Amino acid sequence: MDVCNQCPRECCVDRRNGEIGFCRMPYNPVVARVALHMWEEPCISGKNGSGTIFFSGCSLKCVYCQNYEISHEDFGKEITQEKLVAIINELIGKGAHNINFVNPTHYSHTIIDVLQNNRLPVPVVYNCSGYEKVETLKSLEGLVDIYLTDLKYYSSEVSQKYSLCRDYFQVAKQAIFEMKRQLPEDVFSPDGMMKKGVIIRHLVLPGNLSQTERILSFISNELPGDTVVSLMSQYTPCGESGKFPELSRRLTKREYERAADYLYYSGIENGFIQEISSSSETYIPKFNLEGVL
């Protein structure tokens, strides 16, 4: 990689030689937390936990990001590729059901190198925002077992307002088509753990039910009927959400009930829903370099 074009921002900067693009991250991985994580979907976390590796930096600027400290403020520690391999092996040794790369887009070059040279005995989860380049995803084909992807917005005005990303839906739509091309069938073990497949997450935002309805309509009409959807109620005001009155509160029970009704009546066959009590700071990871040092 001479210049970085891994994400749709296409910054064309030479990160290897210290140039910084939209994600503000250096060439080597910056990691803020490594741990067995119990709060993913049941088929990802299981009994032992998902082996999560939280990368710092981001190609989006979501004003409400619950990981604001690492996505906007760049908290984390730069590590070598060899250290990343050691971290992965340690998580596997602790019984992780999978290796879960969280917010990995701007480190896809490192992830590809690691996975090409180290065959893992557990599934690899690519846990991303949905704002992905098809070309980058194609370079991951055969290396990623599970795409755990967001689909945040339908409207370009809303995606620009909340994430500085006017082309979010058009880009994410094509990315999800590519993910489903690579992994058209979801494969589960007898105990219900996902081994291969795609899960689409949608976080319901307060005051934005129209986005939810249009996203679920898109999934129902343009993706296979067995596509797995995770409808998330866990929105918690974080980051700069206080600047937006509609985002300054949690989701109401009625709002999430309406979102769940949209899911039910959309014809989507496989969906996860959450308890409204999932909206709590309790479920926000603590970024303290756990597992990194």
PDB file of C-alpha atoms in Angstrom:
ATOM      1  CA  MET A   1       0.000   0.000   0.000  1.00  0.00           C
ATOM      2  CA  ASP A   2       1.715   3.175  -1.205  1.00  0.00           C
ATOM      3  CA  VAL A   3      -1.213   5.470  -0.472  1.00  0.00           C
ATOM      4  CA  CYS A   4      -4.276   4.597   1.551  1.00  0.00           C
ATOM      5  CA  ASN A   5      -7.530   4.049  -0.333  1.00  0.00           C
ATOM      6  CA  GLN A   6      -8.917   1.247   1.840  1.00  0.00           C
ATOM      7  CA  CYS A   7     -12.121   3.034   2.816  1.00  0.00           C
ATOM      8  CA  PRO A   8     -14.550   5.066   0.675  1.00  0.00           C
ATOM      9  CA  ARG A   9     -12.928   8.329   1.799  1.00  0.00           C
ATOM     10  CA  GLU A  10      -9.987   7.508  -0.514  1.00  0.00           C
ATOM     11  CA  CYS A  11      -7.645   9.921   1.250  1.00  0.00           C
ATOM     12  CA  CYS A  12      -4.616   8.930  -0.884  1.00  0.00           C
ATOM     13  CA  VAL A  13      -2.208   9.552   2.016  1.00  0.00           C
ATOM     14  CA  ASP A  14       0.985   7.633   2.721  1.00  0.00           C
ATOM     15  CA  ARG A  15       0.298   6.360   6.221  1.00  0.00           C
ATOM     16  CA  ARG A  16       3.448   4.247   6.195  1.00  0.00           C
ATOM     17  CA  ASN A  17       5.455   7.452   6.099  1.00  0.00           C
ATOM     18  CA  GLY A  18       3.448   9.386   8.660  1.00  0.00           C
ATOM     19  CA  GLU A  19       0.754  11.046   6.555  1.00  0.00           C
ATOM     20  CA  ILE A  20      -2.673  11.126   8.204  1.00  0.00           C
ATOM     21  CA  GLY A  21      -6.050  10.751   6.521  1.00  0.00           C
ATOM     22  CA  PHE A  22      -9.667  11.022   7.662  1.00  0.00           C
ATOM     23  CA  CYS A  23      -9.302   8.191  10.192  1.00  0.00           C
ATOM     24  CA  ARG A  24      -6.265   9.972  11.731  1.00  0.00           C
ATOM     25  CA  MET A  25      -4.527   6.641  12.272  1.00  0.00           C
ATOM     26  CA  PRO A  26      -0.951   5.558  11.518  1.00  0.00           C
ATOM     27  CA  TYR A  27      -0.071   2.549   9.370  1.00  0.00           C
ATOM     28  CA  ASN A  28       0.428   0.160  12.300  1.00  0.00           C
ATOM     29  CA  PRO A  29      -2.666  -0.854  14.278  1.00  0.00           C
ATOM     30  CA  VAL A  30      -3.788   1.248  17.224  1.00  0.00           C
ATOM     31  CA  VAL A  31      -5.790  -0.844  19.699  1.00  0.00           C
ATOM     32  CA  ALA A  32      -7.754   0.362  22.748  1.00  0.00           C
ATOM     33  CA  ARG A  33      -9.201  -2.813  24.238  1.00  0.00           C
ATOM     34  CA  VAL A  34      -8.893  -6.587  23.906  1.00  0.00           C
ATOM     35  CA  ALA A  35     -11.272  -8.859  25.809  1.00  0.00           C
ATOM     36  CA  LEU A  36     -13.822 -11.650  25.733  1.00  0.00           C
ATOM     37  CA  HIS A  37     -17.012  -9.720  25.016  1.00  0.00           C
ATOM     38  CA  MET A  38     -20.401 -11.013  26.172  1.00  0.00           C
ATOM     39  CA  TRP A  39     -22.648  -8.325  24.682  1.00  0.00           C
ATOM     40  CA  GLU A  40     -22.705  -9.179  21.006  1.00  0.00           C
ATOM     41  CA  GLU A  41     -25.585 -11.143  19.450  1.00  0.00           C
ATOM     42  CA  PRO A  42     -26.062 -14.533  21.177  1.00  0.00           C
ATOM     43  CA  CYS A  43     -24.736 -16.423  18.159  1.00  0.00           C
ATOM     44  CA  ILE A  44     -21.519 -14.370  18.329  1.00  0.00           C
ATOM     45  CA  SER A  45     -20.871 -14.131  22.082  1.00  0.00           C
ATOM     46  CA  GLY A  46     -22.071 -17.582  23.111  1.00  0.00           C
ATOM     47  CA  LYS A  47     -21.057 -18.801  26.569  1.00  0.00           C
ATOM     48  CA  ASN A  48     -17.359 -17.906  26.467  1.00  0.00           C
ATOM     49  CA  GLY A  49     -17.487 -14.534  24.752  1.00  0.00           C
ATOM     50  CA  SER A  50     -16.360 -13.080  21.460  1.00  0.00           C
ATOM     51  CA  GLY A  51     -12.654 -12.307  21.216  1.00  0.00           C
ATOM     52  CA  THR A  52     -12.943  -8.597  20.521  1.00  0.00           C
ATOM     53  CA  ILE A  53     -10.121  -6.349  19.365  1.00  0.00           C
ATOM     54  CA  PHE A  54     -11.187  -2.679  19.356  1.00  0.00           C
ATOM     55  CA  PHE A  55      -9.254  -0.574  16.847  1.00  0.00           C
ATOM     56  CA  SER A  56      -8.980   3.194  17.308  1.00  0.00           C
ATOM     57  CA  GLY A  57      -9.885   5.768  14.669  1.00  0.00           C
ATOM     58  CA  CYS A  58     -12.813   5.621  12.264  1.00  0.00           C
ATOM     59  CA  SER A  59     -13.884   6.459   8.727  1.00  0.00           C
ATOM     60  CA  LEU A  60     -17.130   7.962  10.071  1.00  0.00           C
ATOM     61  CA  LYS A  61     -17.825  10.789  12.511  1.00  0.00           C
ATOM     62  CA  CYS A  62     -20.990   9.613  14.280  1.00  0.00           C
ATOM     63  CA  VAL A  63     -21.890  12.323  16.766  1.00  0.00           C
ATOM     64  CA  TYR A  64     -23.475   9.798  19.170  1.00  0.00           C
ATOM     65  CA  CYS A  65     -20.757   7.119  19.012  1.00  0.00           C
ATOM     66  CA  GLN A  66     -20.648   5.094  22.231  1.00  0.00           C
ATOM     67  CA  ASN A  67     -16.971   4.438  21.515  1.00  0.00           C
ATOM     68  CA  TYR A  68     -16.303   8.181  21.151  1.00  0.00           C
ATOM     69  CA  GLU A  69     -13.078   7.997  23.156  1.00  0.00           C
ATOM     70  CA  ILE A  70     -11.447   5.790  20.548  1.00  0.00           C
ATOM     71  CA  SER A  71     -13.325   6.743  17.378  1.00  0.00           C
ATOM     72  CA  HIS A  72     -13.009  10.526  17.769  1.00  0.00           C
ATOM     73  CA  GLU A  73     -10.373  11.127  20.424  1.00  0.00           C
ATOM     74  CA  ASP A  74      -7.946   8.471  19.155  1.00  0.00           C
ATOM     75  CA  PHE A  75      -7.266   6.795  22.497  1.00  0.00           C
ATOM     76  CA  GLY A  76      -5.293   3.583  22.083  1.00  0.00           C
ATOM     77  CA  LYS A  77      -1.824   2.111  21.791  1.00  0.00           C
ATOM     78  CA  GLU A  78       0.064   1.514  18.564  1.00  0.00           C
ATOM     79  CA  ILE A  79       1.198  -2.101  18.264  1.00  0.00           C
ATOM     80  CA  THR A  80       3.118  -4.208  15.787  1.00  0.00           C
ATOM     81  CA  GLN A  81       1.641  -6.851  13.555  1.00  0.00           C
ATOM     82  CA  GLU A  82       3.480  -9.468  15.612  1.00  0.00           C
ATOM     83  CA  LYS A  83       1.804  -8.159  18.774  1.00  0.00           C
ATOM     84  CA  LEU A  84      -1.586  -8.395  17.069  1.00  0.00           C
ATOM     85  CA  VAL A  85      -0.932 -12.057  16.270  1.00  0.00           C
ATOM     86  CA  ALA A  86       0.024 -12.651  19.909  1.00  0.00           C
ATOM     87  CA  ILE A  87      -3.191 -10.959  21.066  1.00  0.00           C
ATOM     88  CA  ILE A  88      -5.260 -13.156  18.750  1.00  0.00           C
ATOM     89  CA  ASN A  89      -3.578 -16.309  20.028  1.00  0.00           C
ATOM     90  CA  GLU A  90      -4.137 -15.253  23.625  1.00  0.00           C
ATOM     91  CA  LEU A  91      -7.861 -14.723  23.015  1.00  0.00           C
ATOM     92  CA  ILE A  92      -8.127 -18.137  21.362  1.00  0.00           C
ATOM     93  CA  GLY A  93      -6.312 -19.656  24.334  1.00  0.00           C
ATOM     94  CA  LYS A  94      -8.927 -18.115  26.655  1.00  0.00           C
ATOM     95  CA  GLY A  95     -11.718 -19.884  24.765  1.00  0.00           C
ATOM     96  CA  ALA A  96     -12.971 -17.115  22.465  1.00  0.00           C
ATOM     97  CA  HIS A  97     -15.684 -18.396  20.126  1.00  0.00           C
ATOM     98  CA  ASN A  98     -14.297 -16.168  17.373  1.00  0.00           C
ATOM     99  CA  ILE A  99     -11.883 -13.334  16.695  1.00  0.00           C
ATOM    100  CA  ASN A 100     -13.889 -10.143  16.357  1.00  0.00           C
ATOM    101  CA  PHE A 101     -12.129  -7.219  14.643  1.00  0.00           C
ATOM    102  CA  VAL A 102     -14.126  -4.149  15.736  1.00  0.00           C
ATOM    103  CA  ASN A 103     -13.931  -1.096  13.450  1.00  0.00           C
ATOM    104  CA  PRO A 104     -11.271  -2.749  11.273  1.00  0.00           C
ATOM    105  CA  THR A 105     -11.647  -0.931   7.944  1.00  0.00           C
ATOM    106  CA  HIS A 106      -8.565   1.291   8.076  1.00  0.00           C
ATOM    107  CA  TYR A 107      -6.450  -1.676   9.206  1.00  0.00           C
ATOM    108  CA  SER A 108      -7.638  -4.108   6.562  1.00  0.00           C
ATOM    109  CA  HIS A 109      -4.084  -4.219   5.158  1.00  0.00           C
ATOM    110  CA  THR A 110      -2.771  -5.562   8.467  1.00  0.00           C
ATOM    111  CA  ILE A 111      -5.709  -7.928   8.950  1.00  0.00           C
ATOM    112  CA  ILE A 112      -5.185  -9.405   5.490  1.00  0.00           C
ATOM    113  CA  ASP A 113      -1.494 -10.010   6.195  1.00  0.00           C
ATOM    114  CA  VAL A 114      -2.256 -11.612   9.551  1.00  0.00           C
ATOM    115  CA  LEU A 115      -4.982 -13.894   8.233  1.00  0.00           C
ATOM    116  CA  GLN A 116      -3.055 -14.946   5.144  1.00  0.00           C
ATOM    117  CA  ASN A 117      -0.137 -16.043   7.319  1.00  0.00           C
ATOM    118  CA  ASN A 118      -2.048 -17.464  10.295  1.00  0.00           C
ATOM    119  CA  ARG A 119      -4.880 -19.932   9.844  1.00  0.00           C
ATOM    120  CA  LEU A 120      -7.167 -19.471  12.836  1.00  0.00           C
ATOM    121  CA  PRO A 121      -9.102 -22.332  14.454  1.00  0.00           C
ATOM    122  CA  VAL A 122     -12.110 -20.082  15.134  1.00  0.00           C
ATOM    123  CA  PRO A 123     -14.266 -17.895  12.850  1.00  0.00           C
ATOM    124  CA  VAL A 124     -13.110 -14.394  11.944  1.00  0.00           C
ATOM    125  CA  VAL A 125     -15.682 -11.626  12.477  1.00  0.00           C
ATOM    126  CA  TYR A 126     -15.371  -8.367  10.534  1.00  0.00           C
ATOM    127  CA  ASN A 127     -17.374  -5.964  12.726  1.00  0.00           C
ATOM    128  CA  CYS A 128     -17.806  -2.770  10.731  1.00  0.00           C
ATOM    129  CA  SER A 129     -19.875   0.367  10.132  1.00  0.00           C
ATOM    130  CA  GLY A 130     -21.095  -0.693   6.690  1.00  0.00           C
ATOM    131  CA  TYR A 131     -19.178   2.177   5.094  1.00  0.00           C
ATOM    132  CA  GLU A 132     -16.896  -0.141   3.140  1.00  0.00           C
ATOM    133  CA  LYS A 133     -15.287  -0.205  -0.287  1.00  0.00           C
ATOM    134  CA  VAL A 134     -16.286  -3.207  -2.382  1.00  0.00           C
ATOM    135  CA  GLU A 135     -12.679  -3.548  -3.567  1.00  0.00           C
ATOM    136  CA  THR A 136     -11.432  -3.817   0.014  1.00  0.00           C
ATOM    137  CA  LEU A 137     -14.089  -6.396   0.846  1.00  0.00           C
ATOM    138  CA  LYS A 138     -13.069  -8.443  -2.193  1.00  0.00           C
ATOM    139  CA  SER A 139      -9.518  -8.531  -0.864  1.00  0.00           C
ATOM    140  CA  LEU A 140     -10.913 -10.097   2.334  1.00  0.00           C
ATOM    141  CA  GLU A 141     -12.794 -12.856   0.531  1.00  0.00           C
ATOM    142  CA  GLY A 142     -11.980 -16.260   1.974  1.00  0.00           C
ATOM    143  CA  LEU A 143     -10.378 -14.704   5.060  1.00  0.00           C
ATOM    144  CA  VAL A 144     -13.511 -13.416   6.824  1.00  0.00           C
ATOM    145  CA  ASP A 145     -16.116 -15.905   8.048  1.00  0.00           C
ATOM    146  CA  ILE A 146     -18.717 -13.515   9.441  1.00  0.00           C
ATOM    147  CA  TYR A 147     -19.564  -9.966   8.408  1.00  0.00           C
ATOM    148  CA  LEU A 148     -21.196  -8.173  11.349  1.00  0.00           C
ATOM    149  CA  THR A 149     -22.134  -4.902   9.687  1.00  0.00           C
ATOM    150  CA  ASP A 150     -24.123  -1.820  10.555  1.00  0.00           C
ATOM    151  CA  LEU A 151     -26.700  -0.329   8.246  1.00  0.00           C
ATOM    152  CA  LYS A 152     -27.253   3.017   9.933  1.00  0.00           C
ATOM    153  CA  TYR A 153     -29.172   5.355   7.634  1.00  0.00           C
ATOM    154  CA  TYR A 154     -31.198   5.533   4.455  1.00  0.00           C
ATOM    155  CA  SER A 155     -31.304   9.293   3.952  1.00  0.00           C
ATOM    156  CA  SER A 156     -28.181  11.105   2.733  1.00  0.00           C
ATOM    157  CA  GLU A 157     -29.241  14.214   4.669  1.00  0.00           C
ATOM    158  CA  VAL A 158     -29.426  12.264   7.932  1.00  0.00           C
ATOM    159  CA  SER A 159     -26.131  10.440   7.360  1.00  0.00           C
ATOM    160  CA  GLN A 160     -24.407  13.737   6.615  1.00  0.00           C
ATOM    161  CA  LYS A 161     -25.934  15.363   9.684  1.00  0.00           C
ATOM    162  CA  TYR A 162     -24.967  12.631  12.131  1.00  0.00           C
ATOM    163  CA  SER A 163     -21.881  11.032  10.545  1.00  0.00           C
ATOM    164  CA  LEU A 164     -20.426  13.515   8.012  1.00  0.00           C
ATOM    165  CA  CYS A 165     -21.096  10.957   5.302  1.00  0.00           C
ATOM    166  CA  ARG A 166     -23.566  11.975   2.615  1.00  0.00           C
ATOM    167  CA  ASP A 167     -23.059   8.829   0.521  1.00  0.00           C
ATOM    168  CA  TYR A 168     -23.439   6.378   3.410  1.00  0.00           C
ATOM    169  CA  PHE A 169     -26.426   4.371   2.181  1.00  0.00           C
ATOM    170  CA  GLN A 170     -25.333   4.063  -1.426  1.00  0.00           C
ATOM    171  CA  VAL A 171     -21.899   2.836  -0.335  1.00  0.00           C
ATOM    172  CA  ALA A 172     -23.187   0.548   2.435  1.00  0.00           C
ATOM    173  CA  LYS A 173     -25.784  -0.990   0.140  1.00  0.00           C
ATOM    174  CA  GLN A 174     -23.160  -2.078  -2.352  1.00  0.00           C
ATOM    175  CA  ALA A 175     -20.914  -3.293   0.464  1.00  0.00           C
ATOM    176  CA  ILE A 176     -23.685  -5.500   1.855  1.00  0.00           C
ATOM    177  CA  PHE A 177     -24.404  -6.918  -1.589  1.00  0.00           C
ATOM    178  CA  GLU A 178     -20.727  -7.893  -1.746  1.00  0.00           C
ATOM    179  CA  MET A 179     -20.777  -9.416   1.751  1.00  0.00           C
ATOM    180  CA  LYS A 180     -23.800 -11.514   0.807  1.00  0.00           C
ATOM    181  CA  ARG A 181     -22.129 -12.556  -2.445  1.00  0.00           C
ATOM    182  CA  GLN A 182     -19.131 -13.853  -0.499  1.00  0.00           C
ATOM    183  CA  LEU A 183     -21.221 -15.497   2.237  1.00  0.00           C
ATOM    184  CA  PRO A 184     -24.654 -16.255   0.772  1.00  0.00           C
ATOM    185  CA  GLU A 185     -25.575 -18.890   3.362  1.00  0.00           C
ATOM    186  CA  ASP A 186     -25.542 -18.523   7.131  1.00  0.00           C
ATOM    187  CA  VAL A 187     -23.994 -21.542   8.849  1.00  0.00           C
ATOM    188  CA  PHE A 188     -24.588 -22.304  12.530  1.00  0.00           C
ATOM    189  CA  SER A 189     -23.162 -24.977  14.799  1.00  0.00           C
ATOM    190  CA  PRO A 190     -25.542 -27.329  16.669  1.00  0.00           C
ATOM    191  CA  ASP A 191     -25.279 -25.082  19.746  1.00  0.00           C
ATOM    192  CA  GLY A 192     -26.424 -22.031  17.770  1.00  0.00           C
ATOM    193  CA  MET A 193     -23.070 -20.306  17.220  1.00  0.00           C
ATOM    194  CA  MET A 194     -22.618 -18.654  13.825  1.00  0.00           C
ATOM    195  CA  LYS A 195     -19.743 -20.141  11.850  1.00  0.00           C
ATOM    196  CA  LYS A 196     -20.269 -18.289   8.563  1.00  0.00           C
ATOM    197  CA  GLY A 197     -22.622 -15.615   7.357  1.00  0.00           C
ATOM    198  CA  VAL A 198     -23.752 -11.997   7.500  1.00  0.00           C
ATOM    199  CA  ILE A 199     -25.593 -10.141  10.259  1.00  0.00           C
ATOM    200  CA  ILE A 200     -26.932  -6.660   9.547  1.00  0.00           C
ATOM    201  CA  ARG A 201     -27.245  -4.410  12.582  1.00  0.00           C
ATOM    202  CA  HIS A 202     -29.489  -1.379  12.708  1.00  0.00           C
ATOM    203  CA  LEU A 203     -29.418   0.930  15.719  1.00  0.00           C
ATOM    204  CA  VAL A 204     -32.787   2.621  16.170  1.00  0.00           C
ATOM    205  CA  LEU A 205     -32.201   6.324  16.812  1.00  0.00           C
ATOM    206  CA  PRO A 206     -34.687   8.441  18.781  1.00  0.00           C
ATOM    207  CA  GLY A 207     -36.745  10.662  16.536  1.00  0.00           C
ATOM    208  CA  ASN A 208     -35.641   8.764  13.438  1.00  0.00           C
ATOM    209  CA  LEU A 209     -38.106   5.907  12.990  1.00  0.00           C
ATOM    210  CA  SER A 210     -38.489   6.765   9.316  1.00  0.00           C
ATOM    211  CA  GLN A 211     -34.873   5.691   8.797  1.00  0.00           C
ATOM    212  CA  THR A 212     -35.582   2.361  10.483  1.00  0.00           C
ATOM    213  CA  GLU A 213     -38.671   1.729   8.384  1.00  0.00           C
ATOM    214  CA  ARG A 214     -36.841   2.466   5.124  1.00  0.00           C
ATOM    215  CA  ILE A 215     -33.801   0.387   6.084  1.00  0.00           C
ATOM    216  CA  LEU A 216     -35.948  -2.640   6.941  1.00  0.00           C
ATOM    217  CA  SER A 217     -37.910  -2.174   3.724  1.00  0.00           C
ATOM    218  CA  PHE A 218     -34.667  -2.190   1.744  1.00  0.00           C
ATOM    219  CA  ILE A 219     -33.479  -5.381   3.440  1.00  0.00           C
ATOM    220  CA  SER A 220     -36.829  -7.077   2.903  1.00  0.00           C
ATOM    221  CA  ASN A 221     -37.115  -6.107  -0.751  1.00  0.00           C
ATOM    222  CA  GLU A 222     -33.528  -6.375  -1.973  1.00  0.00           C
ATOM    223  CA  LEU A 223     -31.838  -9.063   0.133  1.00  0.00           C
ATOM    224  CA  PRO A 224     -32.657 -12.749   0.637  1.00  0.00           C
ATOM    225  CA  GLY A 225     -35.513 -13.455   3.012  1.00  0.00           C
ATOM    226  CA  ASP A 226     -33.282 -15.348   5.436  1.00  0.00           C
ATOM    227  CA  THR A 227     -30.929 -12.379   5.972  1.00  0.00           C
ATOM    228  CA  VAL A 228     -30.209 -12.013   9.691  1.00  0.00           C
ATOM    229  CA  VAL A 229     -31.089  -8.593  11.117  1.00  0.00           C
ATOM    230  CA  SER A 230     -30.236  -7.302  14.592  1.00  0.00           C
ATOM    231  CA  LEU A 231     -32.567  -4.449  15.573  1.00  0.00           C
ATOM    232  CA  MET A 232     -30.822  -2.601  18.375  1.00  0.00           C
ATOM    233  CA  SER A 233     -32.497  -0.580  21.131  1.00  0.00           C
ATOM    234  CA  GLN A 234     -29.286   0.257  22.993  1.00  0.00           C
ATOM    235  CA  TYR A 235     -28.919   3.886  21.902  1.00  0.00           C
ATOM    236  CA  THR A 236     -27.418   5.894  24.749  1.00  0.00           C
ATOM    237  CA  PRO A 237     -26.622   9.631  24.408  1.00  0.00           C
ATOM    238  CA  CYS A 238     -22.842   9.870  24.041  1.00  0.00           C
ATOM    239  CA  GLY A 239     -20.209  12.035  22.417  1.00  0.00           C
ATOM    240  CA  GLU A 240     -21.686  15.147  20.816  1.00  0.00           C
ATOM    241  CA  SER A 241     -25.300  13.953  20.852  1.00  0.00           C
ATOM    242  CA  GLY A 242     -26.214  16.842  23.178  1.00  0.00           C
ATOM    243  CA  LYS A 243     -25.907  19.186  20.202  1.00  0.00           C
ATOM    244  CA  PHE A 244     -28.928  17.491  18.620  1.00  0.00           C
ATOM    245  CA  PRO A 245     -32.151  17.689  20.684  1.00  0.00           C
ATOM    246  CA  GLU A 246     -33.616  14.534  19.158  1.00  0.00           C
ATOM    247  CA  LEU A 247     -30.494  12.557  20.134  1.00  0.00           C
ATOM    248  CA  SER A 248     -30.247  13.929  23.667  1.00  0.00           C
ATOM    249  CA  ARG A 249     -32.512  11.244  25.104  1.00  0.00           C
ATOM    250  CA  ARG A 250     -32.834   7.490  25.090  1.00  0.00           C
ATOM    251  CA  LEU A 251     -35.264   5.645  22.876  1.00  0.00           C
ATOM    252  CA  THR A 252     -38.765   5.373  24.293  1.00  0.00           C
ATOM    253  CA  LYS A 253     -40.422   2.005  24.771  1.00  0.00           C
ATOM    254  CA  ARG A 254     -43.086   3.021  22.243  1.00  0.00           C
ATOM    255  CA  GLU A 255     -40.492   3.955  19.623  1.00  0.00           C
ATOM    256  CA  TYR A 256     -38.756   0.609  19.892  1.00  0.00           C
ATOM    257  CA  GLU A 257     -42.072  -1.262  19.863  1.00  0.00           C
ATOM    258  CA  ARG A 258     -42.921   0.474  16.587  1.00  0.00           C
ATOM    259  CA  ALA A 259     -39.486  -0.433  15.194  1.00  0.00           C
ATOM    260  CA  ALA A 260     -40.012  -4.064  16.219  1.00  0.00           C
ATOM    261  CA  ASP A 261     -43.408  -3.979  14.487  1.00  0.00           C
ATOM    262  CA  TYR A 262     -41.698  -2.776  11.308  1.00  0.00           C
ATOM    263  CA  LEU A 263     -39.328  -5.740  11.566  1.00  0.00           C
ATOM    264  CA  TYR A 264     -42.163  -8.189  12.140  1.00  0.00           C
ATOM    265  CA  TYR A 265     -44.325  -6.952   9.287  1.00  0.00           C
ATOM    266  CA  SER A 266     -41.435  -6.461   6.834  1.00  0.00           C
ATOM    267  CA  GLY A 267     -41.265 -10.168   6.076  1.00  0.00           C
ATOM    268  CA  ILE A 268     -37.728 -10.506   7.405  1.00  0.00           C
ATOM    269  CA  GLU A 269     -37.579 -14.047   8.770  1.00  0.00           C
ATOM    270  CA  ASN A 270     -34.544 -13.925  11.060  1.00  0.00           C
ATOM    271  CA  GLY A 271     -34.300 -11.038  13.502  1.00  0.00           C
ATOM    272  CA  PHE A 272     -32.774 -10.270  16.881  1.00  0.00           C
ATOM    273  CA  ILE A 273     -34.430  -7.706  19.132  1.00  0.00           C
ATOM    274  CA  GLN A 274     -33.197  -6.231  22.416  1.00  0.00           C
ATOM    275  CA  GLU A 275     -34.753  -5.336  25.716  1.00  0.00           C
ATOM    276  CA  ILE A 276     -35.256  -1.585  26.028  1.00  0.00           C
ATOM    277  CA  SER A 277     -33.090  -1.837  29.166  1.00  0.00           C
ATOM    278  CA  SER A 278     -30.104  -2.413  26.870  1.00  0.00           C
ATOM    279  CA  SER A 279     -29.867   1.380  26.690  1.00  0.00           C
ATOM    280  CA  SER A 280     -27.364   1.807  29.500  1.00  0.00           C
ATOM    281  CA  GLU A 281     -23.789   2.944  30.035  1.00  0.00           C
ATOM    282  CA  THR A 282     -23.268  -0.471  31.643  1.00  0.00           C
ATOM    283  CA  TYR A 283     -22.924  -1.991  28.177  1.00  0.00           C
ATOM    284  CA  ILE A 284     -20.361   0.508  26.902  1.00  0.00           C
ATOM    285  CA  PRO A 285     -16.878  -1.038  26.985  1.00  0.00           C
ATOM    286  CA  LYS A 286     -14.229   0.579  29.166  1.00  0.00           C
ATOM    287  CA  PHE A 287     -11.282   1.647  27.050  1.00  0.00           C
ATOM    288  CA  ASN A 288      -8.304   1.252  29.360  1.00  0.00           C
ATOM    289  CA  LEU A 289      -5.903  -0.759  27.188  1.00  0.00           C
ATOM    290  CA  GLU A 290      -7.137  -3.991  28.745  1.00  0.00           C
ATOM    291  CA  GLY A 291      -5.417  -6.885  26.984  1.00  0.00           C
ATOM    292  CA  VAL A 292      -3.185  -4.540  24.975  1.00  0.00           C
ATOM    293  CA  LEU A 293      -0.317  -3.910  27.399  1.00  0.00           C
TER     294      LEU A 293
END
